[in-house]
Short mmCIF file of C-alpha atoms in Angstrom, two decimals:
data_model
loop_
_atom_site.label_atom_id
_atom_site.label_comp_id
_atom_site.label_asym_id
_atom_site.label_seq_id
_atom_site.Cartn_x
_atom_site.Cartn_y
_atom_site.Cartn_z
CA MET A 1 -0.36 0.26 -0.07
CA ASP A 2 1.37 3.45 -0.63
CA LYS A 3 2.22 5.95 2.06
CA LEU A 4 -0.12 8.64 2.42
CA PRO A 5 2.09 11.81 1.12
CA LEU A 6 2.03 13.84 4.40
CA LEU A 7 3.74 10.35 5.46
CA GLU A 8 6.71 10.31 3.06
CA LYS A 9 9.77 11.52 4.14
CA LYS A 10 9.95 15.25 4.01
CA ALA A 11 11.07 18.64 5.63
CA TYR A 12 9.45 22.27 6.47
CA LEU A 13 11.08 25.06 7.44
CA THR A 14 8.71 27.45 9.60
CA VAL A 15 9.55 31.12 10.56
CA VAL A 16 8.02 33.13 13.00
CA VAL A 17 8.49 36.41 13.62
CA LYS A 18 6.99 38.28 16.48
CA ASP A 19 8.32 40.87 19.08
CA ASN A 20 11.58 42.32 17.00
CA ALA A 21 12.99 38.64 17.42
CA ILE A 22 12.92 35.71 14.51
CA TRP A 23 12.41 31.70 15.72
CA THR A 24 12.84 29.99 13.02
CA HIS A 25 12.12 25.62 13.56
CA LEU A 26 13.55 23.01 10.91
CA ALA A 27 11.01 19.98 10.86
CA TYR A 28 12.47 16.59 9.51
CA VAL A 29 10.31 13.86 9.29
CA ASP A 30 10.87 10.60 8.11
CA TYR A 31 8.47 8.30 9.03
CA SER A 32 9.54 5.12 7.73
CA ASP A 33 13.11 5.10 9.89
CA GLU A 34 10.74 6.26 12.81
CA VAL A 35 12.57 9.44 12.48
CA GLN A 36 11.38 13.17 13.52
CA TYR A 37 13.23 16.35 14.95
CA LEU A 38 13.29 19.79 14.65
CA LEU A 39 16.51 21.88 14.72
CA SER A 40 15.68 25.33 15.66
CA ASP A 41 17.43 28.68 15.16
CA TYR A 42 16.41 32.30 17.11
CA THR A 43 17.83 35.83 15.91
CA ASP A 44 17.54 38.52 17.85
CA ILE A 45 16.67 41.71 15.75
CA SER A 46 15.87 44.63 18.42
CA HIS A 47 19.23 45.97 17.00
CA LEU A 48 17.47 47.18 14.17
CA LYS A 49 13.82 47.80 14.39
CA ARG A 50 14.92 51.77 13.96
CA ARG A 51 16.41 50.34 10.57
CA LEU A 52 13.01 47.97 9.19
CA ASP A 53 11.90 50.44 7.43
CA ASP A 54 15.08 51.50 5.43
CA TYR A 55 13.43 49.82 1.90
CA LEU A 56 17.46 49.10 0.68
CA PHE A 57 18.85 47.22 4.09
CA MET A 58 15.14 44.73 4.02
CA GLU A 59 16.30 44.23 0.00
CA ASN A 60 18.72 41.69 1.23
CA PHE A 61 17.94 41.03 4.86
CA TRP A 62 16.58 37.52 3.81
CA ARG A 63 19.12 36.79 1.65
CA GLU A 64 21.65 36.98 4.33
CA TYR A 65 19.36 35.46 7.02
CA PHE A 66 18.40 32.46 5.13
CA SER A 67 22.37 32.18 3.98
CA LEU A 68 23.55 31.87 7.69
CA LEU A 69 20.76 29.62 8.64
CA GLU A 70 21.47 27.55 5.83
CA LYS A 71 24.85 27.09 7.54
CA ILE A 72 24.28 26.68 10.72
CA PHE A 73 21.18 23.43 9.97
CA GLY A 74 23.67 22.30 7.78
CA TRP A 75 21.10 22.31 5.11
CA GLN A 76 21.01 23.30 1.60
CA MET A 77 17.53 25.65 1.10
CA PHE A 78 17.12 28.14 -1.73
CA LYS A 79 19.35 28.86 -5.18
CA SER A 80 19.63 31.67 -6.88
CA LEU A 81 17.94 32.10 -10.52
CA ASP A 82 19.89 36.10 -10.68
CA LYS A 83 20.96 38.22 -8.14
CA ASP A 84 17.15 38.98 -7.00
CA LEU A 85 15.13 35.96 -6.99
CA ASN A 86 16.16 32.59 -5.57
CA ARG A 87 13.99 29.45 -6.01
CA LEU A 88 13.12 26.55 -3.57
CA ILE A 89 15.72 23.40 -3.90
CA PRO A 90 12.96 20.60 -3.47
CA PHE A 91 13.02 18.03 -0.64
CA LYS A 92 15.29 15.16 -2.11
CA ASP A 93 17.23 13.82 1.27
CA GLU A 94 18.32 14.37 4.76
CA ASN A 95 20.20 18.27 4.33
CA TYR A 96 18.85 18.78 1.02
CA GLY A 97 16.24 20.58 -0.20
CA LEU A 98 13.17 21.63 1.35
CA SER A 99 9.11 20.55 1.05
CA GLY A 100 8.09 24.20 1.68
CA VAL A 101 8.65 27.79 3.97
CA LYS A 102 5.87 29.53 5.54
CA VAL A 103 6.42 32.08 6.80
CA LEU A 104 4.24 33.72 10.39
CA VAL A 105 4.46 37.14 11.27
CA ASP A 106 2.80 39.00 14.24
CA ASP A 107 0.19 41.14 13.04
CA ASP A 108 2.02 43.71 15.51
CA GLN A 109 5.22 43.08 14.81
CA ASP A 110 6.64 46.91 13.11
CA PHE A 111 7.22 47.41 9.37
CA ILE A 112 4.77 43.73 8.37
CA THR A 113 4.60 45.40 5.08
CA ASN A 114 8.07 45.89 4.40
CA ILE A 115 7.99 42.26 5.72
CA PHE A 116 6.27 41.04 3.51
CA GLN A 117 7.02 43.19 0.48
CA SER A 118 10.91 42.37 1.37
CA LEU A 119 10.29 38.45 1.34
CA SER A 120 7.97 38.58 -2.24
CA GLN A 121 11.09 40.09 -3.19
CA PHE A 122 13.53 37.74 -2.20
CA SER A 123 11.24 34.51 -3.33
CA HIS A 124 8.00 33.63 -5.04
CA ASP A 125 7.85 29.96 -3.28
CA ILE A 126 7.59 31.02 0.87
CA THR A 127 4.26 31.17 1.57
CA VAL A 128 3.32 34.59 3.98
CA ARG A 129 0.62 34.62 6.86
CA VAL A 130 -0.17 37.04 9.47
CA MET A 131 -0.82 35.62 12.84
CA ASP A 132 -4.11 37.27 13.50
CA THR A 133 -7.03 36.92 15.98
CA PRO A 134 -8.36 34.54 12.91
CA HIS A 135 -5.24 32.56 13.05
CA MET A 136 -4.93 32.09 16.30
CA ARG A 137 -8.55 31.18 17.34
CA LYS A 138 -7.37 28.34 14.60
CA LEU A 139 -4.34 27.55 16.93
CA VAL A 140 -6.37 27.13 20.22
CA GLY A 141 -9.13 25.41 18.77
CA LYS A 142 -7.41 22.95 17.14
CA PHE A 143 -4.76 22.21 19.75
CA SER A 144 -6.82 22.04 22.92
CA GLU A 145 -8.81 18.97 20.95
CA SER A 146 -5.75 17.17 20.14
CA MET A 147 -4.56 17.65 23.55
CA GLY A 148 -7.95 17.06 25.26
CA TYR A 149 -8.59 19.85 27.39
CA LYS A 150 -11.68 21.95 28.24
CA THR A 151 -10.69 25.60 28.29
CA LEU A 152 -6.83 26.19 26.74
CA ILE A 153 -5.24 30.11 26.36
CA TYR A 154 -2.31 31.38 24.62
CA MET A 155 -0.49 33.74 27.03
CA ASP A 156 1.55 35.92 24.62
CA LEU A 157 3.37 37.95 26.93
CA ASP A 158 6.31 40.30 25.22
CA ILE A 159 7.19 43.67 27.61
CA ASN A 160 5.00 46.04 24.89
CA SER A 161 2.12 43.92 24.76
CA PHE A 162 0.46 41.13 26.91
CA GLU A 163 -1.95 39.06 24.37
CA ILE A 164 -3.80 35.74 25.90
CA TYR A 165 -5.98 34.13 23.34
CA ARG A 166 -9.01 31.65 24.91
CA VAL A 167 -11.04 28.78 24.02
CA ASP A 168 -13.78 26.99 25.77
CA ARG A 169 -14.98 23.72 24.36
CA ASP A 170 -17.43 20.84 25.28
CA THR A 171 -16.25 17.51 25.16
CA ASP A 172 -19.04 16.55 22.90
CA ASP A 173 -18.34 18.90 19.64
CA LYS A 174 -17.36 17.04 16.98
CA LYS A 175 -13.92 17.04 15.82
CA SER A 176 -13.38 19.01 11.96
CA ASP A 177 -10.57 18.40 9.70
CA ASN A 178 -9.60 21.60 8.53
CA LYS A 179 -11.91 24.56 10.27
CA VAL A 180 -12.29 24.63 14.08
CA PRO A 181 -16.37 24.05 14.56
CA SER A 182 -17.81 27.89 15.61
CA ASN A 183 -19.78 26.29 18.30
CA TYR A 184 -16.71 26.86 20.19
CA ARG A 185 -16.39 29.85 22.74
CA TYR A 186 -14.09 32.49 21.90
CA SER A 187 -12.54 35.53 23.19
CA GLU A 188 -9.74 37.74 23.51
CA ILE A 189 -8.17 40.05 25.30
CA SER A 190 -4.55 42.42 24.21
CA GLN A 191 -2.62 44.58 26.03
CA GLN A 192 -0.70 47.20 24.16
CA TRP A 193 1.71 49.71 24.50
CA SER A 194 1.89 51.98 21.16
CA SER A 195 5.33 53.33 21.85
CA GLU A 196 8.85 53.10 24.16
CA ILE A 197 7.62 56.25 25.46
CA GLY A 198 4.51 54.63 27.10
CA LEU A 199 5.82 51.73 27.86
CA ILE A 200 8.85 53.66 30.21
CA ASP A 201 6.06 55.68 31.78
CA SER A 202 4.31 52.76 32.71
CA ILE A 203 6.38 51.61 35.20
CA LYS A 204 5.40 54.78 37.26
CA ASP A 205 2.04 52.84 38.21
CA ARG A 206 1.80 53.10 41.92
CA ARG A 207 0.95 49.79 42.09
CA LEU A 208 4.17 49.05 40.91
CA SER A 209 5.18 49.38 44.10
CA ALA A 210 3.23 47.00 46.49
CA PHE A 211 4.57 43.87 44.62
CA LEU A 212 8.47 45.10 44.36
CA ALA A 213 11.53 43.45 47.01
CA SER A 214 14.13 44.99 45.55
CA ASP A 215 15.92 48.57 47.39
CA ILE A 216 15.88 50.46 44.29
CA ASP A 217 15.11 54.36 44.50
CA LYS A 218 12.46 55.56 42.23
CA ALA A 219 15.54 57.28 39.93
CA ASN A 220 17.25 54.02 39.38
CA LEU A 221 14.32 51.77 38.58
CA GLN A 222 12.88 54.52 35.62
CA ASN A 223 16.46 54.59 35.02
CA SER A 224 17.30 50.88 35.05
CA TRP A 225 13.33 49.80 33.28
CA ALA A 226 13.81 52.15 30.79
CA ASN A 227 17.51 50.70 30.07
CA LEU A 228 15.62 47.41 29.46
CA ILE A 229 12.96 49.05 26.98
CA LEU A 230 15.67 50.55 24.78
CA HIS A 231 17.88 48.44 24.36
CA PRO A 232 16.23 44.25 25.10
CA VAL A 233 18.45 41.75 25.97
CA ASP A 234 17.27 37.86 26.43
CA VAL A 235 19.58 37.24 29.69
CA LEU A 236 18.66 38.97 33.03
CA GLN A 237 20.98 38.33 35.39
CA ASP A 238 20.35 41.76 37.73
CA TYR A 239 17.95 41.15 40.43
CA ASN A 240 17.08 44.22 40.80
CA LEU A 241 15.65 44.48 37.06
CA LYS A 242 14.24 41.07 37.39
CA ASP A 243 12.25 42.07 40.34
CA ILE A 244 10.43 44.81 38.80
CA LEU A 245 9.97 42.61 35.21
CA ARG A 246 7.96 39.68 37.75
CA SER A 247 6.50 43.36 39.58
CA PHE A 248 5.47 44.85 36.01
CA THR A 249 4.37 41.73 34.84
CA THR A 250 2.29 40.98 37.74
CA VAL A 251 0.40 44.16 37.63
CA GLN A 252 -0.51 44.32 34.14
CA LEU A 253 -1.99 41.34 34.61
CA LEU A 254 -4.01 42.04 37.73
CA SER A 255 -5.03 44.96 35.56
CA LEU A 256 -6.72 42.95 32.94
CA LEU A 257 -8.24 40.25 34.70
CA THR A 258 -10.24 43.61 37.03
CA ASP A 259 -11.13 44.86 33.19
CA HIS A 260 -12.36 41.45 31.58
CA LYS A 261 -13.08 38.87 34.52
CA ASP A 262 -15.50 37.71 32.59
CA LYS A 263 -12.76 36.45 29.98
CA LEU A 264 -10.64 34.70 32.72
CA THR A 265 -13.02 33.28 35.04
CA GLY A 266 -13.30 29.63 35.21
CA LEU A 267 -9.68 28.61 35.13
CA GLY A 268 -8.36 25.53 36.94
CA GLU A 269 -11.87 24.43 37.58
CA SER A 270 -12.35 21.97 34.78
CA SER A 271 -9.40 19.75 32.38
CA THR A 272 -7.21 23.55 31.66
CA ALA A 273 -4.34 24.37 29.75
CA ILE A 274 -2.18 27.20 29.90
CA VAL A 275 0.33 27.51 26.89
CA ILE A 276 2.61 30.54 27.92
CA GLY A 277 5.10 32.06 25.19
CA GLY A 278 6.10 35.33 25.24
CA LYS A 279 9.72 37.27 25.40
CA ILE A 280 8.45 37.22 29.84
CA PRO A 281 8.95 34.24 30.34
CA LYS A 282 12.45 34.09 28.68
CA LEU A 283 13.64 36.48 30.68
CA LEU A 284 12.16 35.60 33.80
CA ASP A 285 12.68 31.75 35.25
CA LYS A 286 9.58 29.45 35.44
CA LYS A 287 8.86 29.72 38.88
CA THR A 288 9.07 33.01 38.88
CA THR A 289 6.23 33.48 35.47
CA LEU A 290 4.51 31.11 37.36
CA LEU A 291 4.42 33.23 40.31
CA SER A 292 3.71 36.18 38.67
CA ILE A 293 1.06 34.56 36.73
CA ILE A 294 -1.26 33.29 39.91
CA ASP A 295 -0.57 36.15 41.30
CA GLY A 296 -1.52 38.24 38.40
CA LEU A 297 -4.60 36.47 37.46
CA GLU A 298 -5.86 35.02 41.49
CA LEU A 299 -5.55 31.56 39.64
CA TYR A 300 -6.85 28.25 41.46
CA GLY A 301 -7.34 24.79 40.87
CA ASN A 302 -5.31 22.25 39.02
CA PHE A 303 -4.07 22.92 35.55
CA ASP A 304 -1.53 22.17 32.55
CA VAL A 305 1.00 24.92 31.71
CA ILE A 306 3.08 24.67 28.69
CA TRP A 307 6.01 25.93 27.78
CA ASP A 308 6.60 28.10 24.27
CA SER A 309 9.29 29.60 24.99
CA ASN A 310 10.66 29.33 21.32
CA SER A 311 7.61 29.93 19.97
CA GLY A 312 7.60 25.48 18.30
CA ILE A 313 3.70 26.11 19.06
CA LEU A 314 3.01 29.18 17.27
CA ALA A 315 5.16 28.11 14.29
CA TYR A 316 4.00 24.28 14.29
CA GLY A 317 0.56 23.79 16.97
CA ILE A 318 -1.65 23.33 14.09
CA SER A 319 0.00 21.18 11.74
CA ALA A 320 0.82 18.35 15.04
CA SER A 321 -2.74 18.97 15.84
CA GLN A 322 -4.25 18.63 12.42
CA GLY A 323 -1.93 14.86 12.29
CA VAL A 324 -2.92 13.44 8.83
CA ASN A 325 -4.84 16.81 7.68
CA SER A 326 -2.18 19.09 7.88
CA SER A 327 -1.47 20.52 5.01
CA ASP A 328 2.11 20.94 4.88
CA ILE A 329 3.83 18.50 7.86
CA VAL A 330 2.66 15.56 10.24
CA ILE A 331 4.87 16.08 13.14
CA GLY A 332 3.85 14.41 16.97
CA LYS A 333 3.10 16.77 19.54
CA ASN A 334 5.90 15.77 21.93
CA GLU A 335 8.38 17.34 19.38
CA ILE A 336 7.35 21.08 20.56
CA ILE A 337 6.08 20.51 23.50
CA SER A 338 9.57 20.35 25.70
CA GLY A 339 7.61 20.35 29.43
CA ILE A 340 4.46 20.82 30.76
CA THR A 341 4.05 21.50 34.20
CA LYS A 342 1.73 20.63 36.20
CA VAL A 343 -0.31 23.37 38.74
CA THR A 344 -2.33 22.34 41.44
CA ILE A 345 -3.89 25.66 43.69
CA PRO A 346 -5.38 23.89 46.70
CA GLU A 347 -7.03 26.13 49.68
CA LEU A 348 -5.54 25.62 53.56
CA LYS A 349 -9.09 25.78 55.86
CA SER A 350 -7.16 27.14 58.19
CA LYS A 351 -3.76 28.62 59.79
CA LYS A 352 -3.58 25.51 61.69
CA ALA A 353 -2.65 23.80 58.68
CA ILE A 354 0.68 26.45 57.90
CA ASN A 355 3.68 24.06 58.46
CA LYS A 356 1.99 21.05 58.67
CA VAL A 357 2.19 18.04 56.23
CA ILE A 358 -0.59 18.90 52.73
CA PHE A 359 0.10 16.85 50.38
CA SER A 360 2.22 13.77 50.49
CA GLY A 361 2.96 11.08 47.09
CA SER A 362 6.06 9.53 45.08
CA VAL A 363 7.40 9.72 41.99
CA LYS A 364 7.74 5.93 40.11
CA SER A 365 10.24 5.15 37.65
CA GLN A 366 11.67 1.85 36.37
CA ASP A 367 14.44 4.25 35.58
CA PHE A 368 15.17 5.60 39.27
CA ASP A 369 14.44 4.61 43.21
CA THR A 370 11.31 5.54 44.30
CA GLU A 371 10.77 9.64 44.91
CA LYS A 372 8.62 10.89 47.68
CA ILE A 373 7.37 14.06 48.09
CA ILE A 374 6.50 15.80 50.60
CA VAL A 375 4.71 19.12 50.61
CA LEU A 376 3.70 21.93 53.50
CA GLY A 377 1.11 24.85 54.06
CA ASP A 378 2.16 28.10 52.92
CA THR A 379 4.98 27.32 50.32
CA PHE A 380 5.34 27.53 46.73
CA GLU A 381 6.64 23.83 45.85
CA LEU A 382 8.60 23.38 42.44
CA ILE A 383 9.36 19.76 41.71
CA ASP A 384 11.37 18.51 39.71
CA ILE A 385 10.23 15.34 37.47
CA LYS A 386 13.29 13.22 36.22
CA ASN A 387 12.67 11.79 32.72
CA GLU A 388 14.80 8.96 31.04
CA LYS A 389 13.79 5.96 28.91
CA ASN A 390 10.64 5.27 30.74
CA LYS A 391 7.57 6.77 31.69
CA VAL A 392 7.31 8.04 34.85
CA VAL A 393 3.77 7.62 37.37
CA CYS A 394 3.41 10.87 40.02
CA GLU A 395 0.72 10.06 41.93
CA GLY A 396 -0.23 11.67 45.92
CA LYS A 397 -2.98 12.97 48.08
CA PHE A 398 -3.85 16.01 49.94
CA GLU A 399 -3.95 15.91 53.45
CA ASN A 400 -8.06 17.11 55.09
CA ASN A 401 -6.87 20.31 56.08
CA VAL A 402 -6.67 21.73 52.72
CA TYR A 403 -9.66 22.08 50.24
CA ILE A 404 -9.41 22.13 46.42
CA PRO A 405 -12.58 21.79 44.84
CA SER A 406 -11.46 20.23 41.10
CA LEU A 407 -10.06 17.77 42.64
CA SER A 408 -13.04 15.68 43.96
CA ASP A 409 -11.03 13.15 45.83
CA GLY A 410 -8.40 15.10 46.73
CA LYS A 411 -5.80 12.69 44.92
CA ILE A 412 -3.47 13.30 41.77
CA SER A 413 -2.07 11.42 39.77
CA PHE A 414 -0.71 11.74 35.64
CA VAL A 415 1.83 9.68 33.19
CA SER A 416 5.18 11.58 32.03
CA SER A 417 6.69 9.62 28.88
CA PRO A 418 9.42 11.04 27.14
CA LYS A 419 9.00 10.26 24.44
CA GLY A 420 5.29 11.18 24.68
CA ILE A 421 4.09 13.79 26.31
CA LYS A 422 6.04 14.82 29.15
CA TYR A 423 5.35 16.93 32.48
CA ASP A 424 9.13 17.85 33.92
CA LYS A 425 7.79 20.24 36.75
CA LEU A 426 5.13 19.64 39.41
CA LEU A 427 3.86 23.09 41.85
CA ILE A 428 1.89 22.46 44.47
CA ASP A 429 1.15 26.17 45.54
CA SER A 430 0.15 25.77 49.10
CA ARG A 431 0.41 30.18 50.06
CA LEU A 432 -2.58 30.61 52.58
CA ARG A 433 -5.18 32.43 50.71
CA PRO A 434 -5.79 35.19 50.12
CA ILE A 435 -1.90 36.34 49.40
CA VAL A 436 -1.07 39.15 50.98
CA TYR A 437 2.48 41.54 50.10
CA GLY A 438 4.13 43.42 52.68
CA THR A 439 3.11 46.50 53.44
CA ASP A 440 6.61 47.06 52.65
CA ARG A 441 9.68 45.92 50.07
CA TYR A 442 12.18 44.79 52.73
CA LYS A 443 8.41 42.58 54.20
CA ASN A 444 7.89 41.22 50.52
CA LYS A 445 11.62 40.38 49.96
CA LEU A 446 11.03 37.99 53.04
CA LYS A 447 8.06 36.52 50.94
CA ILE A 448 9.47 36.40 47.81
CA ASN A 449 12.72 34.86 49.00
CA LYS A 450 10.61 32.42 50.56
CA TRP A 451 8.57 31.66 47.63
CA LEU A 452 11.21 31.17 44.92
CA ASN A 453 13.87 29.57 46.94
CA ALA A 454 11.49 27.09 48.99
CA ASP A 455 12.86 24.01 46.82
#
């Protein structure tokens, strides 16, 4: 029997352009040999953003970019017909040729028209699409279908733009081959700063001081923030600046919750996943990002967090969800999901549960001895789950001194598969509710240190 065309050996290149950065993923599959993988590259173009409207610069940009990409990946992609136009090399084998190229451009990306024009000048073989609301609705709808979640939101957290896309679906909704069923319920939230000056001035919000833990005066705070906005970085090593960004993120999410409470209710009550992408999670570590999101959106209950720090889900989330119905390539979801964090947020019934055992469980696998898990009340525990060759089973039970309505029997149990859907962390947030930050920065510092350095 002949193979389905999309199950034949092939290679596909997807480029994501957003927040003045380029994420590129080359997907290669050979199902006859059971081989599939992604080659990925990240390029920061923020230092060029004031030149993106320069026609001469954009004319040669993609030629230089793809030429460098061929060297990085060790993969031949394009051939020049003349100095102005390039053709895609048809795919023949690993490291030679591509089955297709797609460029996805965020609808908020600076100089989007020039990007489209320059790509057309470089090659007519490149498919260009805008990541607008219809595109993101299809992504969250199809991804929630394939992953089996009733509620899924994609949070795109960039410093100058907070965007949230949500889908709610009933389990009896029928799946469609291409389009997402219209009876799914969608909602979007967007908060953007139109200028760098406005974004710099946003740090003057009085609410920010309620969350700050760093001992920094007003002038240095504003200068540090302005430098981050005007001179973006990929890694934050300065403690004060990281604390400012954590506080800023919490305040902005709290504002979104206040203004759009109807669109952010019910998270964690049933089968829920939160996909987190954007620049902020790259600058903050996972635990700090989770702290900001949980406190900013006042989350509770039980849900999964899927990290999209390299925009792999933006690039191939729809394709991976559609399977053989994909229009470009069939790739497994495990190739684009680096790891899932299981989050459980119980409510202590009283202060008597503070520093008392509220959860006990275990992590089991054929690869290592059983590991016990003990969690005390009023802590913020992020537990690593080792994934080696075999499946890992994590299970446990909450004590009677906590209340968690999303778990009727008070038990959690999930399986992590290194070759399938992989859970790499478990977060149990047993802090006493409501969360109260200190009346001054010193008290905040004590609390933040306790929460972030608990494990």
